[in-house]
Amino acid sequence: MDSFKLINEAANSSNDLLLGWQQEGLLRAVDLHWIEQLACHIGETRLAVLISGALCSAQLGEGHICIDLSHIWETPLLDDVSQQGSREKSLDTWQLTLKNAGIRSPQQWCEILSESRLVCSPQTLSESAIAPCPMVLSGTRLYLFRYYQYEQQVLNYLTQQLSASPYVVSESLLTQLFPASPSTKTEHIDWQKVAVANAASLPFSVISGGPGTGKTTTVTKLLALLVAQAKEQGEALRIGLAAPTGKAAARLTESISQAKSKLPFDDEIKHSIPEKASTLHRLLGSDFGRSRFKHNKENPLHLDLLLIDEVSMVDLPMMAKVIEALPTHARLILLGDKDQLSSVEAGSVLGDLSYDIENAYFLPQWAEYLSTLTQEAILPFANANAPAISRSLTLLRTSYRFSSESGIGYLAKAMNAGDDRAVIQSLDAGYPDLEWCQPKVGQKKADIARLAQGYDEYWQAVRDNVDIEALYEVFSNYQILTAVRQGEFGVEKINAQLEHYFYQRGRIQDLHVWYPGKAVILTRNDAALGLFNGDIGLCKADDSGRLRVWFMLPDGSFTGLLPSRLGQFESVFAMTVHKSQGSEFERVALLLPMQPSPVLTKELLYTGITRAKQHFTLWGSVSLVRTATQSRIERYSGLIDALWNDRPT
């Protein structure tokens, strides 16, 4: 029998409810196909179950690990207040739709699901004789089975690490790295020192901080301390450095190379600290065409310590696979800015782990230990009710990049706080490192001429035929960022208009062929070439005059490939804010669309703002800036409750 006929009969309605939701944009074709196939396989006809499976799949596509049935019951997923007249009416309409599908309350919804052969409970999964179901219902949260497994892998790992005994840390080595000086001693806590002492004491740690707070300097000192301690014990420490993208790995490589040259240790220790970082895909051994990595539980990584930078970009499945590939004795150190955009794929691991890090200080006993070790006054900040995860977290609270007179620093802080009044004030204040370009009345297209001016220096470098390293550096000085992909202000349109503008001015001879200066970004991993999604390539002739596309590798070297060898890519004179994560530029122009969009959130604007080191230009209206500042990303999972509220997932 046709699956939609089953659905209609079960709903006792002539309307194809799920097809209607697809037309409204609530569901994708894959969401319907997935639940149809499962329902037909076991003969499930209850619309409440089919709705649940389709929504669970759809919300995964939006970045959520699970759906909370209580939340969905209280939140209209087809919320159009402008048509419904009020949110109360919209909610009534939504709940009536669910009731017509046999769902009278969240509790009854859970009862219906618990009776379905498509749904298992966590207790059922613990019985090895029972085959897994496609979905798992835990409390009021409904997961796809695989993502429930990923979450449990992470939670099980954290449970083990948080209960592990601490390591002994050398106070003398810590003092060498952070020498006390009356001239530099202030009333403020040296959170870099605290972070090093804390992470050195534990098998698992998270160090978070905004731009310019010295995250890389801090972890370089941490690695030096651990290497020096291992040396004193006659041991060698196998260290791995990784980041989600090639660009982020290259930045980590460069930053650690610079930071370790300033260490107060001998060359032997400095040389023992690796500089070369890899992408997580390279680290785990991406096998082209297969979802499984070469390194896993059966074939773990040969490491004693793994440091991962830019963890805000790491999704839950990748974090679970990293944890699975770690040897049981290995330390794991996570580094990143918790306030940046979450990963493109499902989950917000860093955000969940550091959910309340601003207020999560240390338990009294641990605070006393760290105070003694660091000689920093940590004890007054102790929180007697802090959850176990708080011991592993350190927030770097002082920015050394932006001074108190920096407009970028003030704007980033105001945006992060969701303070729209302070955001508007900072944009209007006339800071020399900030520029605000508001659209003119009736403006419908981007000002390409003004946006393109930022690339004048780059095209001069192309004409001068500078070497690839210099060309790459000049290109990295300026970047146009967009909030969306489609539309007049989307990345696709802006790139096309920029290239046409460059062509009109003679900088490009032919738009239909590869040309010197063409800049591209890969949109798909290519393990065969050793290149990955997000890697940027610049087109330049080699010594024989043949055009090649040059990519910077994580160790800072370059590889030149014939254009015909590249897979999927797109132009990158403009890129989305998501693609810019892990990168920094001297000057950034962030282009907002004219109309509201769900992607316009404070996290997106904060991430765009903090890509700029010297100058930031915002193109957008007052109303959109206010709306984005007051909007935030919410991604549902069970990690926050499990780690912070001590409630079962």
mmCIF file of N, CA and C in Angstrom, residues 3-28 32 35-36 45-52 54-55 77-78 93-103 109:
data_model
loop_
_atom_site.group_PDB
_atom_site.id
_atom_site.type_symbol
_atom_site.label_atom_id
_atom_site.label_comp_id
_atom_site.label_asym_id
_atom_site.label_seq_id
_atom_site.Cartn_x
_atom_site.Cartn_y
_atom_site.Cartn_z
ATOM 1 N N SER A 3 2.615 4.608 0.880
ATOM 2 C CA SER A 3 2.880 5.124 2.227
ATOM 3 C C SER A 3 2.062 6.370 2.532
ATOM 4 N N PHE A 4 1.858 7.252 1.556
ATOM 5 C CA PHE A 4 1.066 8.445 1.828
ATOM 6 C C PHE A 4 -0.410 8.088 2.038
ATOM 7 N N LYS A 5 -0.873 6.992 1.396
ATOM 8 C CA LYS A 5 -2.244 6.544 1.654
ATOM 9 C C LYS A 5 -2.379 6.087 3.091
ATOM 10 N N LEU A 6 -1.341 5.401 3.581
ATOM 11 C CA LEU A 6 -1.334 4.992 4.987
ATOM 12 C C LEU A 6 -1.408 6.214 5.892
ATOM 13 N N ILE A 7 -0.630 7.224 5.558
ATOM 14 C CA ILE A 7 -0.603 8.435 6.377
ATOM 15 C C ILE A 7 -1.979 9.107 6.393
ATOM 16 N N ASN A 8 -2.580 9.215 5.217
ATOM 17 C CA ASN A 8 -3.875 9.889 5.137
ATOM 18 C C ASN A 8 -4.958 9.128 5.884
ATOM 19 N N GLU A 9 -4.945 7.800 5.754
ATOM 20 C CA GLU A 9 -5.939 6.996 6.461
ATOM 21 C C GLU A 9 -5.759 7.149 7.956
ATOM 22 N N ALA A 10 -4.498 7.122 8.403
ATOM 23 C CA ALA A 10 -4.231 7.248 9.835
ATOM 24 C C ALA A 10 -4.667 8.617 10.336
ATOM 25 N N ALA A 11 -4.491 9.641 9.551
ATOM 26 C CA ALA A 11 -4.856 10.995 9.969
ATOM 27 C C ALA A 11 -6.338 11.274 9.783
ATOM 28 N N ASN A 12 -7.027 10.389 9.044
ATOM 29 C CA ASN A 12 -8.448 10.583 8.747
ATOM 30 C C ASN A 12 -8.681 11.953 8.140
ATOM 31 N N SER A 13 -7.850 12.292 7.163
ATOM 32 C CA SER A 13 -7.920 13.614 6.553
ATOM 33 C C SER A 13 -7.591 13.479 5.080
ATOM 34 N N SER A 14 -8.170 14.403 4.250
ATOM 35 C CA SER A 14 -7.879 14.379 2.813
ATOM 36 C C SER A 14 -6.597 15.136 2.485
ATOM 37 N N ASN A 15 -6.053 15.810 3.467
ATOM 38 C CA ASN A 15 -4.841 16.600 3.233
ATOM 39 C C ASN A 15 -3.599 15.772 3.502
ATOM 40 N N ASP A 16 -2.644 15.912 2.653
ATOM 41 C CA ASP A 16 -1.342 15.279 2.897
ATOM 42 C C ASP A 16 -0.547 16.206 3.803
ATOM 43 N N LEU A 17 -0.679 15.980 5.095
ATOM 44 C CA LEU A 17 -0.075 16.899 6.064
ATOM 45 C C LEU A 17 1.429 17.046 5.858
ATOM 46 N N LEU A 18 2.119 15.936 5.743
ATOM 47 C CA LEU A 18 3.570 16.012 5.633
ATOM 48 C C LEU A 18 4.003 16.648 4.316
ATOM 49 N N LEU A 19 3.265 16.359 3.241
ATOM 50 C CA LEU A 19 3.579 17.016 1.973
ATOM 51 C C LEU A 19 3.343 18.519 2.068
ATOM 52 N N GLY A 20 2.302 18.894 2.798
ATOM 53 C CA GLY A 20 2.038 20.310 3.009
ATOM 54 C C GLY A 20 3.165 20.976 3.766
ATOM 55 N N TRP A 21 3.695 20.280 4.760
ATOM 56 C CA TRP A 21 4.814 20.828 5.529
ATOM 57 C C TRP A 21 6.058 20.966 4.645
ATOM 58 N N GLN A 22 6.225 20.022 3.738
ATOM 59 C CA GLN A 22 7.368 20.131 2.821
ATOM 60 C C GLN A 22 7.222 21.365 1.931
ATOM 61 N N GLN A 23 6.024 21.599 1.459
ATOM 62 C CA GLN A 23 5.791 22.770 0.618
ATOM 63 C C GLN A 23 6.001 24.064 1.389
ATOM 64 N N GLU A 24 5.747 24.037 2.697
ATOM 65 C CA GLU A 24 5.959 25.217 3.535
ATOM 66 C C GLU A 24 7.434 25.397 3.897
ATOM 67 N N GLY A 25 8.256 24.405 3.564
ATOM 68 C CA GLY A 25 9.679 24.506 3.872
ATOM 69 C C GLY A 25 10.065 23.937 5.217
ATOM 70 N N LEU A 26 9.116 23.324 5.924
ATOM 71 C CA LEU A 26 9.418 22.741 7.224
ATOM 72 C C LEU A 26 10.173 21.428 7.081
ATOM 73 N N LEU A 27 9.850 20.681 6.034
ATOM 74 C CA LEU A 27 10.489 19.390 5.794
ATOM 75 C C LEU A 27 11.190 19.397 4.445
ATOM 76 N N ARG A 28 12.211 18.539 4.337
ATOM 77 C CA ARG A 28 12.892 18.317 3.062
ATOM 78 C C ARG A 28 12.401 17.000 2.460
ATOM 79 N N LEU A 32 10.997 13.181 4.360
ATOM 80 C CA LEU A 32 9.822 12.365 4.061
ATOM 81 C C LEU A 32 10.217 10.977 3.584
ATOM 82 N N ILE A 35 11.356 8.570 6.519
ATOM 83 C CA ILE A 35 10.335 8.002 7.389
ATOM 84 C C ILE A 35 9.357 7.134 6.599
ATOM 85 N N GLU A 36 9.127 7.459 5.333
ATOM 86 C CA GLU A 36 8.261 6.613 4.499
ATOM 87 C C GLU A 36 8.811 5.192 4.396
ATOM 88 N N THR A 45 1.664 3.049 10.871
ATOM 89 C CA THR A 45 0.703 3.952 10.222
ATOM 90 C C THR A 45 0.306 5.133 11.096
ATOM 91 N N ARG A 46 0.736 5.167 12.349
ATOM 92 C CA ARG A 46 0.321 6.255 13.246
ATOM 93 C C ARG A 46 1.001 7.564 12.845
ATOM 94 N N LEU A 47 0.175 8.560 12.559
ATOM 95 C CA LEU A 47 0.703 9.826 12.071
ATOM 96 C C LEU A 47 1.611 10.488 13.108
ATOM 97 N N ALA A 48 1.322 10.292 14.384
ATOM 98 C CA ALA A 48 2.155 10.881 15.437
ATOM 99 C C ALA A 48 3.594 10.385 15.335
ATOM 100 N N VAL A 49 3.763 9.115 14.984
ATOM 101 C CA VAL A 49 5.106 8.547 14.846
ATOM 102 C C VAL A 49 5.772 9.075 13.585
ATOM 103 N N LEU A 50 5.005 9.124 12.496
ATOM 104 C CA LEU A 50 5.566 9.586 11.224
ATOM 105 C C LEU A 50 5.970 11.056 11.302
ATOM 106 N N ILE A 51 5.133 11.863 11.959
ATOM 107 C CA ILE A 51 5.480 13.268 12.169
ATOM 108 C C ILE A 51 6.789 13.379 12.941
ATOM 109 N N SER A 52 6.907 12.583 13.988
ATOM 110 C CA SER A 52 8.092 12.644 14.856
ATOM 111 C C SER A 52 9.361 12.307 14.085
ATOM 112 N N ALA A 54 9.881 12.433 10.789
ATOM 113 C CA ALA A 54 10.175 13.443 9.777
ATOM 114 C C ALA A 54 10.749 14.703 10.410
ATOM 115 N N LEU A 55 10.186 15.141 11.548
ATOM 116 C CA LEU A 55 10.695 16.333 12.228
ATOM 117 C C LEU A 55 12.093 16.097 12.801
ATOM 118 N N LEU A 77 6.119 25.377 14.806
ATOM 119 C CA LEU A 77 7.181 25.265 13.819
ATOM 120 C C LEU A 77 6.807 25.972 12.519
ATOM 121 N N LEU A 78 5.514 26.226 12.341
ATOM 122 C CA LEU A 78 5.063 27.017 11.195
ATOM 123 C C LEU A 78 4.514 28.336 11.726
ATOM 124 N N THR A 93 -3.296 27.174 16.744
ATOM 125 C CA THR A 93 -3.410 26.502 15.442
ATOM 126 C C THR A 93 -2.450 25.329 15.351
ATOM 127 N N TRP A 94 -1.227 25.542 15.831
ATOM 128 C CA TRP A 94 -0.211 24.485 15.793
ATOM 129 C C TRP A 94 -0.621 23.295 16.644
ATOM 130 N N GLN A 95 -1.057 23.558 17.871
ATOM 131 C CA GLN A 95 -1.434 22.457 18.762
ATOM 132 C C GLN A 95 -2.683 21.742 18.264
ATOM 133 N N LEU A 96 -3.575 22.471 17.594
ATOM 134 C CA LEU A 96 -4.745 21.825 17.003
ATOM 135 C C LEU A 96 -4.315 20.869 15.895
ATOM 136 N N THR A 97 -3.309 21.276 15.111
ATOM 137 C CA THR A 97 -2.780 20.405 14.064
ATOM 138 C C THR A 97 -2.234 19.116 14.674
ATOM 139 N N LEU A 98 -1.501 19.247 15.762
ATOM 140 C CA LEU A 98 -0.951 18.059 16.425
ATOM 141 C C LEU A 98 -2.066 17.196 17.019
ATOM 142 N N LYS A 99 -3.074 17.834 17.587
ATOM 143 C CA LYS A 99 -4.179 17.069 18.175
ATOM 144 C C LYS A 99 -4.935 16.290 17.095
ATOM 145 N N ASN A 100 -5.084 16.899 15.925
ATOM 146 C CA ASN A 100 -5.738 16.193 14.811
ATOM 147 C C ASN A 100 -4.920 14.995 14.347
ATOM 148 N N ALA A 101 -3.637 15.017 14.663
ATOM 149 C CA ALA A 101 -2.777 13.877 14.338
ATOM 150 C C ALA A 101 -2.712 12.875 15.484
ATOM 151 N N GLY A 102 -3.536 13.091 16.514
ATOM 152 C CA GLY A 102 -3.591 12.153 17.637
ATOM 153 C C GLY A 102 -2.665 12.499 18.773
ATOM 154 N N ILE A 103 -2.084 13.699 18.763
ATOM 155 C CA ILE A 103 -1.140 14.101 19.808
ATOM 156 C C ILE A 103 -1.836 15.118 20.703
ATOM 157 N N TRP A 109 2.351 12.045 23.547
ATOM 158 C CA TRP A 109 3.236 11.906 22.390
ATOM 159 C C TRP A 109 4.334 10.893 22.702
#
